[in-house]
Coordinates of C-alpha atoms in Angstrom, one line a residue:
Chain S
X1 CA 20.2 -35.9 -33.4
X2 CA 18.5 -32.6 -34.0
X3 CA 15.7 -31.1 -31.9
X4 CA 12.7 -30.2 -33.9
X5 CA 9.9 -28.0 -32.7
X6 CA 6.8 -30.0 -33.2
X7 CA 3.3 -29.0 -32.2
X8 CA 1.4 -32.1 -31.2
X9 CA -2.1 -32.3 -32.7
X10 CA -4.8 -31.3 -30.3
X11 CA -6.6 -34.5 -29.5
X12 CA -9.7 -33.7 -27.5
X13 CA -9.9 -37.2 -26.1
X14 CA -6.3 -37.4 -25.0
X15 CA -5.9 -33.8 -23.7
X16 CA -9.2 -33.1 -22.1
X17 CA -11.2 -36.3 -21.5
X18 CA -8.7 -38.9 -20.5
X19 CA -7.0 -37.1 -17.6
X20 CA -10.4 -37.0 -15.8
X21 CA -11.7 -40.4 -17.0
X22 CA -8.5 -42.6 -16.7
X23 CA -6.6 -41.1 -13.8
X24 CA -9.1 -38.7 -12.0
X25 CA -7.4 -38.9 -8.7
X26 CA -4.1 -37.5 -10.0
X27 CA -5.8 -34.9 -12.1
X28 CA -8.0 -33.7 -9.3
X29 CA -5.2 -33.2 -6.8
X30 CA -2.9 -31.5 -9.4
X31 CA -5.7 -29.1 -10.5
X32 CA -6.7 -28.4 -6.9
X33 CA -3.2 -27.7 -5.9
X34 CA -2.8 -25.3 -8.9
X35 CA -6.0 -23.6 -8.0
X36 CA -5.0 -23.1 -4.4
X37 CA -1.5 -21.9 -5.3
X38 CA -2.8 -19.3 -7.8
X39 CA -5.6 -18.2 -5.4
X40 CA -3.6 -17.8 -2.2
X41 CA -0.5 -16.3 -3.9
X42 CA -2.9 -14.2 -6.0
X43 CA -4.7 -12.8 -2.9
X44 CA -1.4 -11.8 -1.2
X45 CA 0.0 -10.6 -4.5
X46 CA -3.0 -8.3 -5.1
X47 CA -1.9 -6.3 -2.0
X48 CA 1.7 -6.4 -3.1
X49 CA 0.6 -4.8 -6.4
X50 CA -1.4 -2.2 -4.7
X51 CA 1.6 -1.3 -2.5
X52 CA 3.8 -1.2 -5.6
X53 CA 5.8 -4.0 -4.0
X54 CA 5.3 -6.6 -6.7
X55 CA 9.1 -7.2 -7.1
X56 CA 9.4 -7.8 -3.4
X57 CA 7.6 -11.0 -4.0
X58 CA 10.2 -11.9 -6.5
X59 CA 13.0 -11.0 -4.1
X60 CA 11.6 -13.0 -1.2
X61 CA 10.9 -16.0 -3.3
X62 CA 14.6 -16.1 -4.1
X63 CA 15.8 -15.1 -0.7
X64 CA 14.1 -18.0 1.1
X65 CA 16.2 -20.5 -0.6
X66 CA 19.2 -20.6 1.8
X67 CA 16.9 -20.7 4.8
X68 CA 15.1 -23.6 3.3
X69 CA 18.3 -25.5 2.6
X70 CA 20.0 -24.7 5.9
X71 CA 16.9 -25.9 7.8
X72 CA 17.0 -29.1 5.7
X73 CA 20.6 -29.7 6.5
X74 CA 20.2 -28.9 10.1
X75 CA 17.3 -31.3 10.7
X76 CA 18.4 -33.8 8.0
X77 CA 14.8 -34.3 7.1
X78 CA 12.1 -32.7 4.9
X79 CA 9.9 -32.0 7.8
X80 CA 7.8 -29.0 6.9
X81 CA 7.9 -27.0 10.0
X82 CA 11.6 -26.4 10.3
X83 CA 11.9 -25.7 6.5
X84 CA 9.0 -23.2 6.8
X85 CA 10.7 -21.6 9.7
X86 CA 14.1 -21.4 8.0
X87 CA 12.5 -19.9 4.9
X88 CA 10.6 -17.4 7.0
X89 CA 13.7 -16.2 8.8
X90 CA 15.6 -15.9 5.5
X91 CA 12.7 -14.0 3.9
X92 CA 12.2 -11.5 6.7
X93 CA 16.0 -11.1 7.1
X94 CA 16.3 -10.2 3.4
X95 CA 13.5 -7.5 3.7
X96 CA 15.3 -6.0 6.8
X97 CA 18.6 -6.1 4.9
X98 CA 17.1 -4.4 1.8
X99 CA 15.7 -1.6 3.9
X100 CA 18.9 -1.3 6.0
X101 CA 21.1 -1.0 2.8
X102 CA 19.1 1.7 1.1
X103 CA 18.7 3.6 4.3
X104 CA 22.3 3.6 5.4
X105 CA 23.9 4.0 2.0
X106 CA 23.3 5.8 -1.3
X107 CA 22.1 2.5 -2.9
X108 CA 18.5 3.0 -4.2
X109 CA 15.8 0.6 -3.0
X110 CA 15.5 -1.4 -6.2
X111 CA 19.2 -1.8 -6.5
X112 CA 19.4 -2.9 -2.8
X113 CA 16.7 -5.4 -3.6
X114 CA 18.7 -6.8 -6.5
X115 CA 21.8 -7.1 -4.3
X116 CA 20.2 -8.9 -1.5
X117 CA 18.0 -11.4 -3.3
X118 CA 20.6 -12.4 -5.8
X119 CA 23.2 -12.9 -3.0
X120 CA 20.8 -14.9 -0.9
X121 CA 19.8 -17.0 -3.9
X122 CA 23.4 -17.6 -4.9
X123 CA 24.2 -18.8 -1.4
X124 CA 21.2 -21.1 -1.6
X125 CA 22.2 -22.5 -5.0
X126 CA 25.7 -23.2 -3.7
X127 CA 24.3 -25.0 -0.7
X128 CA 22.0 -27.1 -2.8
X129 CA 24.7 -28.1 -5.3
X130 CA 27.4 -28.6 -2.6
X131 CA 25.2 -31.1 -0.7
X132 CA 23.1 -32.4 -3.5
X133 CA 25.0 -35.7 -3.6
X134 CA 24.3 -36.5 0.0
X135 CA 20.8 -35.3 0.4
X136 CA 17.4 -35.7 -1.1
X137 CA 16.8 -32.1 -2.1
X138 CA 16.7 -31.7 -5.8
X139 CA 17.8 -28.3 -7.2
X140 CA 15.4 -28.6 -10.1
X141 CA 12.6 -29.2 -7.7
X142 CA 13.4 -26.2 -5.6
X143 CA 13.8 -23.9 -8.6
X144 CA 10.9 -25.1 -10.7
X145 CA 8.8 -27.3 -8.4
X146 CA 6.9 -30.3 -9.7
X147 CA 3.2 -30.2 -9.2
X148 CA 2.8 -33.5 -11.0
X149 CA 4.4 -35.3 -7.9
X150 CA 1.9 -33.7 -5.5
X151 CA -0.6 -36.6 -5.7
X152 CA 2.3 -39.1 -4.8
X153 CA 2.9 -37.4 -1.5
X154 CA 1.7 -39.1 1.7
X155 CA -2.0 -38.5 2.4
X156 CA -3.2 -36.6 5.4
X157 CA -5.9 -38.5 7.3
X158 CA -8.3 -37.5 10.0
X159 CA -10.1 -40.2 12.0
X160 CA -9.3 -42.8 9.3
X161 CA -10.6 -40.7 6.5
X162 CA -8.1 -39.7 3.8
X163 CA -8.3 -36.0 3.3
X164 CA -5.7 -35.5 0.6
X165 CA -2.0 -35.2 -0.2
X166 CA 0.1 -33.3 2.4
X167 CA 1.1 -30.3 0.1
X168 CA -2.5 -29.7 -1.0
X169 CA -3.8 -29.9 2.6
X170 CA -1.0 -27.6 3.8
X171 CA -1.7 -25.1 1.0
X172 CA -5.4 -25.2 2.0
X173 CA -4.6 -24.5 5.6
X174 CA -2.3 -21.6 4.7
X175 CA -5.1 -20.3 2.5
X176 CA -7.6 -20.4 5.3
X177 CA -5.2 -18.6 7.6
X178 CA -4.5 -15.9 4.9
X179 CA -8.2 -15.5 4.3
X180 CA -8.8 -15.2 8.1
X181 CA -6.1 -12.6 8.5
X182 CA -7.3 -10.7 5.5
X183 CA -10.8 -10.6 6.9
X184 CA -9.6 -9.5 10.4
X185 CA -7.3 -6.8 9.2
X186 CA -9.0 -5.6 6.0
X187 CA -9.4 -2.0 7.1
X188 CA -5.8 -1.8 8.3
X189 CA -4.5 -3.4 5.1
X190 CA -6.3 -1.0 2.8
X191 CA -5.5 2.1 4.9
X192 CA -1.8 1.3 5.3
X193 CA -1.6 0.5 1.6
X194 CA -3.5 3.6 0.3
X195 CA -2.2 6.2 2.8
X196 CA 0.6 5.0 5.1
X197 CA 1.1 8.5 6.6
X198 CA -2.6 8.8 7.6
X199 CA -2.5 5.3 8.9
X200 CA 0.5 6.2 11.1
X201 CA -1.3 9.3 12.4
X202 CA -4.3 7.1 13.2
X203 CA -2.0 4.8 15.2
X204 CA -2.4 1.8 12.8
X205 CA 1.4 1.2 12.5
X206 CA 2.2 0.8 8.8
X207 CA 5.5 -0.8 9.8
X208 CA 3.9 -3.6 11.7
X209 CA 1.6 -4.4 8.8
X210 CA 4.5 -4.2 6.4
X211 CA 6.4 -6.9 8.3
X212 CA 3.2 -8.8 8.9
X213 CA 2.6 -8.9 5.2
X214 CA 6.2 -10.0 4.5
X215 CA 5.8 -12.9 7.0
X216 CA 2.6 -14.0 5.4
X217 CA 4.2 -13.7 2.0
X218 CA 7.2 -15.9 3.0
X219 CA 4.9 -18.6 4.4
X220 CA 2.7 -18.5 1.2
X221 CA 5.8 -18.7 -1.0
X222 CA 7.2 -21.7 0.9
X223 CA 3.9 -23.6 0.8
X224 CA 3.8 -23.1 -2.9
X225 CA 7.4 -24.2 -3.5
X226 CA 6.7 -27.9 -4.0
X227 CA 4.2 -27.0 -6.7
X228 CA 5.7 -24.2 -8.6
X229 CA 9.2 -23.6 -7.3
X230 CA 11.2 -20.4 -6.5
X231 CA 11.0 -18.9 -9.9
X232 CA 7.5 -19.5 -11.1
X233 CA 5.9 -18.6 -7.8
X234 CA 6.3 -15.0 -8.9
X235 CA 4.0 -15.6 -11.8
X236 CA 1.4 -16.9 -9.3
X237 CA 1.9 -13.8 -7.1
X238 CA 1.5 -11.2 -9.8
X239 CA -0.7 -12.6 -12.6
X240 CA -4.0 -13.2 -10.7
X241 CA -4.1 -9.8 -9.1
X242 CA -2.9 -8.0 -12.2
X243 CA -5.6 -9.7 -14.3
X244 CA -8.3 -9.0 -11.7
X245 CA -7.3 -5.3 -11.5
X246 CA -7.5 -5.0 -15.3
X247 CA -11.0 -6.3 -15.2
X248 CA -12.3 -4.1 -12.4
X249 CA -11.5 -1.0 -10.4
X250 CA -13.3 -2.2 -7.3
X251 CA -11.1 -4.0 -4.7
X252 CA -13.8 -6.3 -3.3
X253 CA -14.9 -7.3 -6.8
X254 CA -11.2 -7.9 -7.8
X255 CA -10.8 -10.2 -4.7
X256 CA -14.1 -12.0 -5.6
X257 CA -12.8 -12.6 -9.2
X258 CA -9.6 -14.3 -7.9
X259 CA -11.1 -17.8 -7.4
X260 CA -12.4 -17.9 -11.0
X261 CA -9.1 -16.5 -12.4
X262 CA -7.2 -19.1 -10.3
X263 CA -9.4 -21.9 -11.6
X264 CA -8.8 -20.9 -15.2
X265 CA -5.0 -20.7 -14.6
X266 CA -5.0 -24.2 -13.1
X267 CA -7.3 -25.9 -15.6
X268 CA -5.9 -24.2 -18.7
X269 CA -2.3 -24.8 -17.5
X270 CA -2.9 -28.4 -16.6
X271 CA -4.5 -29.3 -20.0
X272 CA -1.8 -27.3 -21.8
X273 CA 0.8 -29.4 -20.1
X274 CA -1.0 -32.6 -21.0
X275 CA -1.3 -31.5 -24.6
X276 CA 2.4 -30.6 -25.0
X277 CA 3.6 -33.1 -22.5
X278 CA 5.6 -30.5 -20.6
X279 CA 5.9 -29.1 -17.0
X280 CA 2.6 -28.2 -15.4
X281 CA 3.9 -25.2 -13.4
X282 CA 5.4 -23.7 -16.6
X283 CA 2.2 -24.2 -18.5
X284 CA 0.2 -22.6 -15.6
X285 CA 2.4 -19.5 -15.8
X286 CA 1.9 -19.4 -19.6
X287 CA -1.8 -19.9 -19.3
X288 CA -1.8 -17.0 -16.7
X289 CA 0.0 -14.8 -19.2
X290 CA -2.5 -15.7 -21.9
X291 CA -5.4 -14.8 -19.6
X292 CA -3.8 -11.5 -18.7
X293 CA -3.5 -10.7 -22.4
X294 CA -7.2 -11.4 -22.8
X295 CA -8.1 -9.3 -19.8
X296 CA -6.0 -6.5 -21.2
X297 CA -7.8 -6.7 -24.6
X298 CA -11.2 -6.6 -22.7
X299 CA -10.0 -3.6 -20.8
X300 CA -8.9 -1.8 -24.0
X301 CA -12.2 -2.5 -25.7
X302 CA -14.1 -1.5 -22.5
X303 CA -12.2 1.8 -22.4
X304 CA -12.9 2.5 -26.0
X305 CA -16.6 1.7 -25.7
X306 CA -16.8 3.9 -22.6
X307 CA -15.1 6.8 -24.4
X308 CA -17.3 6.6 -27.5
X309 CA -20.5 6.5 -25.4
X310 CA -19.6 9.8 -23.8
Chain Q
X1 CA -6.8 27.6 29.1
X2 CA -4.0 25.3 27.8
X3 CA -2.8 26.0 24.2
X4 CA -4.0 23.5 21.5
X5 CA -0.4 23.2 20.2
X6 CA 2.8 24.1 21.8
X7 CA 6.3 23.3 20.6
X8 CA 9.6 24.1 22.3
X9 CA 13.0 24.0 20.7
X10 CA 11.7 21.6 18.0
X11 CA 14.6 20.5 15.9
X12 CA 14.5 18.1 13.0
X13 CA 17.6 16.9 11.0
X14 CA 17.5 15.2 7.6
X15 CA 20.8 13.6 6.6
X16 CA 22.9 15.9 8.8
X17 CA 21.1 19.1 7.6
X18 CA 18.8 20.9 9.9
X19 CA 15.3 21.3 8.4
X20 CA 13.8 22.8 11.5
X21 CA 15.9 24.5 14.2
X22 CA 14.7 25.5 17.6
X23 CA 11.0 26.1 16.7
X24 CA 9.0 27.6 19.6
X25 CA 5.3 28.0 18.8
X26 CA 2.1 28.3 20.7
X27 CA -1.3 28.1 19.0
X28 CA -4.6 28.7 20.9
X29 CA -8.0 27.1 20.1
X30 CA -10.5 28.3 17.5
X31 CA -8.5 29.8 14.7
X32 CA -7.2 29.1 11.2
X33 CA -3.5 29.3 11.2
X34 CA -1.5 29.7 8.0
X35 CA 1.9 28.2 7.9
X36 CA 3.9 30.1 5.3
X37 CA 7.4 30.0 4.0
X38 CA 9.5 29.4 0.9
X39 CA 10.1 25.9 -0.6
X40 CA 12.2 23.8 1.7
X41 CA 11.4 25.9 4.7
X42 CA 10.3 22.9 6.6
X43 CA 6.5 23.5 6.6
X44 CA 5.5 19.9 5.8
X45 CA 8.2 18.7 8.1
X46 CA 6.8 20.8 10.9
X47 CA 3.4 19.3 10.8
X48 CA 4.8 15.8 10.4
X49 CA 6.9 16.4 13.5
X50 CA 3.9 17.6 15.4
X51 CA 2.0 14.4 14.4
X52 CA 4.9 12.3 15.6
X53 CA 5.5 11.0 12.1
X54 CA 9.2 11.8 12.1
X55 CA 11.8 11.6 14.8
X56 CA 12.8 14.8 16.6
X57 CA 16.5 15.7 17.1
X58 CA 15.6 17.7 20.2
X59 CA 12.7 19.6 21.7
X60 CA 9.1 18.6 22.4
X61 CA 5.6 18.9 21.1
X62 CA 2.5 19.2 23.3
X63 CA -1.0 18.8 21.9
X64 CA -3.8 19.9 24.3
X65 CA -1.1 20.1 27.0
X66 CA -0.1 16.5 26.6
X67 CA 2.7 14.6 24.9
X68 CA 3.0 11.3 23.3
X69 CA 0.9 9.0 21.1
X70 CA -2.3 9.5 23.0
X71 CA -2.2 13.2 22.5
X72 CA -1.4 12.8 18.8
X73 CA -4.6 10.7 18.4
X74 CA -6.6 13.9 19.2
X75 CA -5.3 15.6 16.1
X76 CA -6.3 14.9 12.5
X77 CA -3.9 15.0 9.5
X78 CA -4.7 15.8 5.9
X79 CA -1.6 14.9 3.8
X80 CA -0.8 16.5 0.4
X81 CA -3.1 15.2 -2.2
X82 CA -0.2 14.0 -4.4
X83 CA 1.2 11.8 -1.6
X84 CA -1.2 9.0 -2.4
X85 CA -2.0 6.8 -5.4
X86 CA -5.4 7.9 -6.6
X87 CA -5.6 4.9 -8.9
X88 CA -6.2 2.8 -5.8
X89 CA -9.3 0.6 -6.3
X90 CA -11.6 2.1 -3.6
X91 CA -14.5 4.5 -3.8
X92 CA -15.0 7.9 -2.1
X93 CA -16.9 6.5 0.9
X94 CA -14.1 3.9 1.5
X95 CA -11.6 6.7 1.8
X96 CA -13.8 8.8 4.2
X97 CA -14.4 5.7 6.3
X98 CA -10.6 5.5 6.8
X99 CA -11.0 8.6 9.0
X100 CA -13.1 6.4 11.5
X101 CA -10.5 3.6 11.8
X102 CA -8.4 5.4 14.5
X103 CA -11.4 5.3 16.8
X104 CA -12.5 1.8 15.8
X105 CA -9.5 -0.2 17.0
X106 CA -8.2 -3.6 15.9
X107 CA -10.6 -6.3 14.6
X108 CA -13.6 -4.0 14.6
X109 CA -15.2 -3.4 11.2
X110 CA -17.0 -0.1 10.4
X111 CA -20.7 -0.4 11.1
X112 CA -23.8 1.3 10.0
X113 CA -23.3 4.3 12.3
X114 CA -19.8 4.8 10.9
X115 CA -21.2 4.6 7.3
X116 CA -23.9 7.2 8.1
X117 CA -21.4 9.4 9.8
X118 CA -19.1 9.2 6.7
X119 CA -22.0 10.0 4.5
X120 CA -22.7 13.1 6.6
X121 CA -19.1 14.2 6.1
X122 CA -19.4 13.7 2.4
X123 CA -22.6 15.9 2.5
X124 CA -20.7 18.6 4.3
X125 CA -18.2 18.9 1.5
X126 CA -21.0 18.5 -1.1
X127 CA -19.8 15.2 -2.4
X128 CA -22.6 12.8 -1.3
X129 CA -23.5 12.1 -4.9
X130 CA -20.0 10.7 -5.4
X131 CA -20.0 8.2 -2.5
X132 CA -19.9 5.2 -4.8
X133 CA -17.6 6.7 -7.3
X134 CA -14.1 5.2 -7.7
X135 CA -11.5 7.7 -6.5
X136 CA -9.6 7.4 -9.8
X137 CA -12.6 8.9 -11.6
X138 CA -12.6 12.1 -9.4
X139 CA -11.1 15.5 -10.4
X140 CA -8.3 17.0 -8.3
X141 CA -10.7 19.3 -6.5
X142 CA -13.1 16.5 -5.7
X143 CA -10.2 14.4 -4.4
X144 CA -9.2 17.2 -2.1
X145 CA -12.8 17.4 -0.8
X146 CA -12.8 13.7 -0.1
X147 CA -9.6 14.2 2.0
X148 CA -11.4 17.0 3.9
X149 CA -14.4 14.7 4.4
X150 CA -12.1 12.1 5.8
X151 CA -10.6 14.6 8.2
X152 CA -14.1 15.6 9.3
X153 CA -14.8 11.9 10.0
X154 CA -11.9 11.8 12.4
X155 CA -13.8 14.1 14.6
X156 CA -10.8 15.8 16.2
X157 CA -10.4 19.3 17.6
X158 CA -7.1 20.0 15.8
X159 CA -6.2 19.5 12.2
X160 CA -3.0 19.8 10.3
X161 CA -3.6 20.3 6.5
X162 CA -0.7 20.1 4.1
X163 CA -1.3 22.3 1.0
X164 CA -5.0 21.7 0.7
X165 CA -5.3 24.3 -2.1
X166 CA -2.8 22.9 -4.5
X167 CA -4.1 21.7 -7.9
X168 CA -7.7 22.6 -7.2
X169 CA -9.9 24.9 -9.2
X170 CA -11.1 28.3 -7.9
X171 CA -14.6 27.0 -7.0
X172 CA -13.2 24.2 -4.9
X173 CA -10.7 26.6 -3.2
X174 CA -13.6 28.8 -2.2
X175 CA -15.6 25.7 -1.0
X176 CA -12.7 24.4 1.0
X177 CA -12.1 27.7 2.8
X178 CA -15.9 27.9 3.6
X179 CA -15.7 24.5 5.2
X180 CA -12.5 25.4 7.1
X181 CA -14.3 28.5 8.5
X182 CA -17.3 26.4 9.5
X183 CA -15.0 24.1 11.4
X184 CA -13.3 27.0 13.1
X185 CA -16.6 28.4 14.2
X186 CA -17.3 25.0 15.9
X187 CA -14.2 25.7 18.0
X188 CA -11.8 23.6 16.0
X189 CA -8.2 24.7 15.2
X190 CA -6.8 24.3 11.8
X191 CA -3.1 24.6 10.9
X192 CA -2.7 24.9 7.2
X193 CA 0.4 24.7 5.1
X194 CA 0.0 27.3 2.4
X195 CA 2.3 28.9 -0.2
X196 CA 0.1 31.4 -2.1
X197 CA 0.9 34.8 -0.6
X198 CA -1.9 36.5 -2.6
X199 CA -4.6 34.7 -0.6
X200 CA -2.8 34.3 2.7
X201 CA -4.0 37.5 4.3
X202 CA -7.6 36.8 3.3
X203 CA -7.8 33.2 4.5
X204 CA -6.0 33.0 7.8
X205 CA -6.7 34.5 11.3
X206 CA -3.1 33.9 12.3
X207 CA 0.1 33.4 10.4
X208 CA 3.3 31.6 11.1
X209 CA 6.2 32.6 8.9
X210 CA 8.6 29.7 8.8
X211 CA 12.1 29.3 7.3
X212 CA 13.9 26.6 9.3
X213 CA 13.1 28.8 12.3
X214 CA 10.0 30.8 13.2
X215 CA 10.5 34.2 11.5
X216 CA 7.2 35.7 12.9
X217 CA 3.9 34.5 14.3
X218 CA 0.7 36.0 15.5
X219 CA -2.4 37.7 14.2
X220 CA -2.3 38.1 10.4
X221 CA -2.3 41.9 10.3
X222 CA 0.7 42.0 12.5
X223 CA 2.7 39.3 10.8
X224 CA 1.9 39.9 7.2
X225 CA 4.2 42.8 6.7
X226 CA 6.7 43.4 3.9
X227 CA 9.6 43.3 6.4
X228 CA 8.6 40.0 7.8
X229 CA 8.0 38.5 4.4
X230 CA 11.4 39.7 3.3
X231 CA 13.0 38.0 6.3
X232 CA 11.2 34.7 5.5
X233 CA 11.6 34.7 1.8
X234 CA 14.9 36.6 1.4
X235 CA 15.8 37.8 -2.1
X236 CA 13.2 35.6 -3.7
X237 CA 10.4 37.9 -2.5
X238 CA 10.7 40.5 -5.3
X239 CA 9.9 37.8 -7.8
X240 CA 7.1 36.4 -5.6
X241 CA 5.4 39.8 -5.1
X242 CA 5.7 40.5 -8.8
X243 CA 4.0 37.1 -9.6
X244 CA 1.5 37.8 -6.9
X245 CA 0.5 41.2 -8.1
X246 CA 0.2 39.7 -11.6
X247 CA -2.2 37.1 -10.3
X248 CA -4.3 39.6 -8.5
X249 CA -4.6 41.6 -11.7
X250 CA -5.6 38.4 -13.6
X251 CA -8.2 37.6 -11.1
X252 CA -9.8 41.0 -11.0
X253 CA -9.9 41.3 -14.8

């Protein structure tokens, strides 16, 4: 049997209409989850980009794995809170370890990052594979996520009214908390990002905000795990912010663009997945890449027009 | 009257090498003090140590006769222009507003009064027309003026400025020194890290020659002597004075 690369014909009815007409419930929750993941990760990621810490998102997304698995083994359940806590501890621990290594040795920060996150991740992978037979924690699911299963999760209900599947509701809550924190600490966030030394002299404590951001980042990553997994969450952290910053040089406008960019990621990714009958998370990341390329082209044309008009 | 700044036995060590060693210095209110010395003499380190931004090995710093974080909040700091990413997606007014945040406290957002005050500061450095401009689109001189406006917005009586004249054109340099003199005339004290010997005597009321230790300090006429400069700069001075006299010739021609 030989594998052949075949591009399925683009059937408008099958790819675009049927998901919304035949199984709207599934489609809505998947697309909503995709939108939330891209939006919330994108908002946190935008500040990572501004702080030149984009790869820290990558490092943490890998480092949380052992914490996740240990919490799972400890409680022998997939209860969210302990797993969130385990991941949080592993994430923050990895950040502290990275800083400690490059401060107390000649290892440079980027190398320290590589050492810590690959080691944490390796321990996590060993734990998953060692106990995979006994427990209900799928290595593939942790690494790549499976957003298509999101609608099958138990529903959250309030006073008898079904709100939505647990992962979507959790992500929405995390999103609201992130938005609230961003609103409350906006001035501290931009000051510590732009000029940490001035921020320190004003008494704003860049260190506290650094660790605060790392904690928020760990929480956001864990909430996105079920949908996109440890590896693709990085795409969701970086692509939305990078795309927005290519389109505008105004921070507030870039933040305002994020919901639209996230919607495009989710919708394009979902329908791409239906078209090719492949993983939704992977398709979302590819769609995000395509959108970034378009934003880049727009940026280049913009710059050329601006130059010629001078 | 208490001195504005007093340090005693100030010592800072970076990876086992002393950068500042036993620095004793007293600065009184209402003057522009130039902090001079060769590269690696510890000039930037000194003002960072005064602002409590780096740990001290020994010694103490007193601002307005007090120690600790509360005293430090009464001083403003203007970092080197190159120390930040000017591609950051904010506009000039956003940067000046940052000067207000120390007084605002947590959870409080800048209000109309803060905005008006920040606009006044932009006006003082002749940059009010650029308030909406993204900082990436500003020239080096304009960026330095924005930093100065931000310092003005901090409304403190003592300022530490790290190399404010680096990478700016002659017009901006003149504008900056005019603003600094205006600030001094309002009773503020400015401590300025500087490396251009050709302008030092002209710009500063007082000088501190630093090279790990204080070589000399006091009124400019007394400190700015060939002997003192030699002690601060060592053998490198001959090259420096040569370069300096060449620059003076270039300027006058």
